[in-house]
Amino acid sequence: QQQVKQSPQSLIVQKGGISIINCAYENTAFDYFPWYQQFPGKGPALLIAIRPDVSEKKEGRFTISFNKSAKQFSLHIMDSQPGDSATYFCAASMETSYDKVIFGPGTSLSVIP
Amino acid sequence: ETGVTQSPTHLIKTRGQQVTLRCSSQSGHNTVSWYQQALGQGPQFIFQYYREEENGRGNFPPRFSGLQFPNYSSELNVNALELDDSALYLCASSSEGRAMNTEAFFGQGTRLTVV
């Protein structure tokens, strides 16, 4: 019940294409869903986050779609660029419970020219 | 760069030894969280320190311990090292006593190898 599932494990997209990463959770007490981007040799960096009272959030080329009834959320990267090549983690947490922060297993994205 | 610095960047230890990892939090942040990231996996929450007190702990044994100092820097100590402790250890700092609901800034991590 504490897991966050993430797919695909790896993704190859051509430059200019759309990258889509999907996540699912089971614990309905989660109320904050951030996405992190991690480059090799670096720590994760917050990319974008959403709360379940919103169905979509867009920041630049990055969009989170959230389906509360299905307990699923996804990250869309529009006009994918080679510089977007990184590992992406979805995560979930509960505002009242610091130790409930759960990361997904990650998706390795490669954007090819 | 996030302003969160970790040392050392790489470390090799022998099974059974003890290790101390260090983290300097971003200026103005009073909360430090530690995560273990095994190869190919997402980070796993170890514990959090808020104003020098432990403020939550994940599913890690007591041989993982920590400290936070008055300047809000932090240490992660691991005793009786096991081969499975080999991982990237990440420190994240934030400005409130919650792990993720305010933005947490991660350091570059310490790569620990236990042989």
PDB file of C-alpha atoms in Angstrom, chain B residues 12-105:
ATOM      1  CA  ILE B  12      35.052   2.707   0.226  1.00  0.00           C
ATOM      2  CA  LYS B  13      34.662   0.848   3.503  1.00  0.00           C
ATOM      3  CA  THR B  14      35.067  -2.734   4.660  1.00  0.00           C
ATOM      4  CA  ARG B  15      32.156  -4.780   5.967  1.00  0.00           C
ATOM      5  CA  GLY B  16      31.807  -4.306   9.724  1.00  0.00           C
ATOM      6  CA  GLN B  17      33.345  -0.853   9.774  1.00  0.00           C
ATOM      7  CA  GLN B  18      31.630   2.379  10.719  1.00  0.00           C
ATOM      8  CA  VAL B  19      31.158   5.407   8.471  1.00  0.00           C
ATOM      9  CA  THR B  20      30.194   9.058   8.948  1.00  0.00           C
ATOM     10  CA  LEU B  21      28.770  11.106   6.115  1.00  0.00           C
ATOM     11  CA  ARG B  22      28.371  14.860   6.320  1.00  0.00           C
ATOM     12  CA  CYS B  23      25.933  17.376   4.925  1.00  0.00           C
ATOM     13  CA  SER B  24      25.838  21.164   4.966  1.00  0.00           C
ATOM     14  CA  SER B  25      22.334  22.434   4.441  1.00  0.00           C
ATOM     15  CA  GLN B  26      21.347  25.351   2.288  1.00  0.00           C
ATOM     16  CA  SER B  27      21.510  28.730   3.989  1.00  0.00           C
ATOM     17  CA  GLY B  28      18.267  29.455   5.850  1.00  0.00           C
ATOM     18  CA  HIS B  29      17.179  25.807   5.994  1.00  0.00           C
ATOM     19  CA  ASN B  30      16.620  24.154   9.372  1.00  0.00           C
ATOM     20  CA  THR B  31      15.575  20.684   8.223  1.00  0.00           C
ATOM     21  CA  VAL B  32      17.768  17.927   6.859  1.00  0.00           C
ATOM     22  CA  SER B  33      16.585  14.584   5.514  1.00  0.00           C
ATOM     23  CA  TRP B  34      18.756  11.636   4.557  1.00  0.00           C
ATOM     24  CA  TYR B  35      17.972   9.139   1.824  1.00  0.00           C
ATOM     25  CA  GLN B  36      19.576   5.930   0.601  1.00  0.00           C
ATOM     26  CA  GLN B  37      19.501   5.341  -3.149  1.00  0.00           C
ATOM     27  CA  ALA B  38      20.548   1.875  -4.236  1.00  0.00           C
ATOM     28  CA  LEU B  39      21.694   1.474  -7.819  1.00  0.00           C
ATOM     29  CA  GLY B  40      18.787   1.640 -10.217  1.00  0.00           C
ATOM     30  CA  GLN B  41      16.236   2.459  -7.531  1.00  0.00           C
ATOM     31  CA  GLY B  42      14.495   5.494  -6.133  1.00  0.00           C
ATOM     32  CA  PRO B  43      15.695   7.143  -2.934  1.00  0.00           C
ATOM     33  CA  GLN B  44      14.490   5.611   0.330  1.00  0.00           C
ATOM     34  CA  PHE B  45      13.841   7.899   3.304  1.00  0.00           C
ATOM     35  CA  ILE B  46      16.162   7.148   6.235  1.00  0.00           C
ATOM     36  CA  PHE B  47      15.330   9.929   8.711  1.00  0.00           C
ATOM     37  CA  GLN B  48      14.882  13.644   9.101  1.00  0.00           C
ATOM     38  CA  TYR B  49      16.277  16.185  11.540  1.00  0.00           C
ATOM     39  CA  TYR B  50      14.470  19.399  12.372  1.00  0.00           C
ATOM     40  CA  ARG B  51      16.097  21.933  14.686  1.00  0.00           C
ATOM     41  CA  GLU B  52      18.557  19.324  15.991  1.00  0.00           C
ATOM     42  CA  GLU B  53      15.882  16.731  16.842  1.00  0.00           C
ATOM     43  CA  GLU B  54      15.019  13.569  14.908  1.00  0.00           C
ATOM     44  CA  ASN B  55      11.707  14.320  13.246  1.00  0.00           C
ATOM     45  CA  GLY B  56      10.839  11.000  11.667  1.00  0.00           C
ATOM     46  CA  ARG B  57      12.428   7.780  10.579  1.00  0.00           C
ATOM     47  CA  GLY B  58      11.957   5.368   7.730  1.00  0.00           C
ATOM     48  CA  ASN B  59      12.349   1.614   7.789  1.00  0.00           C
ATOM     49  CA  PHE B  60      16.059   1.488   8.629  1.00  0.00           C
ATOM     50  CA  PRO B  61      17.731  -0.344  11.536  1.00  0.00           C
ATOM     51  CA  PRO B  62      19.175   1.492  14.567  1.00  0.00           C
ATOM     52  CA  ARG B  63      22.722   1.148  13.253  1.00  0.00           C
ATOM     53  CA  PHE B  64      21.749   4.076  11.014  1.00  0.00           C
ATOM     54  CA  SER B  65      21.911   7.142  13.228  1.00  0.00           C
ATOM     55  CA  GLY B  66      22.275  10.839  12.773  1.00  0.00           C
ATOM     56  CA  LEU B  67      22.960  14.212  14.270  1.00  0.00           C
ATOM     57  CA  GLN B  68      22.105  17.775  13.459  1.00  0.00           C
ATOM     58  CA  PHE B  69      24.240  20.616  14.720  1.00  0.00           C
ATOM     59  CA  PRO B  70      23.265  24.160  15.776  1.00  0.00           C
ATOM     60  CA  ASN B  71      24.263  25.461  12.331  1.00  0.00           C
ATOM     61  CA  TYR B  72      21.821  22.845  10.889  1.00  0.00           C
ATOM     62  CA  SER B  73      24.523  20.782   9.245  1.00  0.00           C
ATOM     63  CA  SER B  74      24.081  17.071   9.732  1.00  0.00           C
ATOM     64  CA  GLU B  75      25.848  13.750   9.955  1.00  0.00           C
ATOM     65  CA  LEU B  76      24.704  10.270   9.020  1.00  0.00           C
ATOM     66  CA  ASN B  77      26.450   7.464  10.869  1.00  0.00           C
ATOM     67  CA  VAL B  78      26.237   3.837   9.887  1.00  0.00           C
ATOM     68  CA  ASN B  79      27.682   1.155  12.165  1.00  0.00           C
ATOM     69  CA  ALA B  80      28.532  -2.451  11.389  1.00  0.00           C
ATOM     70  CA  LEU B  81      28.485  -1.861   7.648  1.00  0.00           C
ATOM     71  CA  GLU B  82      26.957  -4.539   5.460  1.00  0.00           C
ATOM     72  CA  LEU B  83      27.476  -5.140   1.758  1.00  0.00           C
ATOM     73  CA  ASP B  84      23.868  -4.055   1.108  1.00  0.00           C
ATOM     74  CA  ASP B  85      24.656  -0.632   2.549  1.00  0.00           C
ATOM     75  CA  SER B  86      26.487   0.151  -0.684  1.00  0.00           C
ATOM     76  CA  ALA B  87      24.472   2.996  -2.191  1.00  0.00           C
ATOM     77  CA  LEU B  88      24.312   6.698  -2.934  1.00  0.00           C
ATOM     78  CA  TYR B  89      23.431   8.569   0.254  1.00  0.00           C
ATOM     79  CA  LEU B  90      21.569  11.777  -0.365  1.00  0.00           C
ATOM     80  CA  CYS B  91      21.011  14.677   1.948  1.00  0.00           C
ATOM     81  CA  ALA B  92      18.142  17.080   1.363  1.00  0.00           C
ATOM     82  CA  SER B  93      17.541  20.355   3.157  1.00  0.00           C
ATOM     83  CA  SER B  94      14.358  22.334   3.452  1.00  0.00           C
ATOM     84  CA  SER B  95      13.026  25.269   5.398  1.00  0.00           C
ATOM     85  CA  GLU B  96      10.280  23.518   7.345  1.00  0.00           C
ATOM     86  CA  GLY B  97       9.973  20.375   9.403  1.00  0.00           C
ATOM     87  CA  ARG B  98       8.473  18.296   6.634  1.00  0.00           C
ATOM     88  CA  ALA B  99      10.298  16.060   4.206  1.00  0.00           C
ATOM     89  CA  MET B 100       8.798  16.965   0.902  1.00  0.00           C
ATOM     90  CA  ASN B 101       5.834  19.285   1.096  1.00  0.00           C
ATOM     91  CA  THR B 102       8.059  22.258   0.894  1.00  0.00           C
ATOM     92  CA  GLU B 103      10.735  22.054  -1.708  1.00  0.00           C
ATOM     93  CA  ALA B 104      13.664  19.982  -0.549  1.00  0.00           C
ATOM     94  CA  PHE B 105      17.020  20.652  -2.164  1.00  0.00           C
TER      95      PHE B 105
END
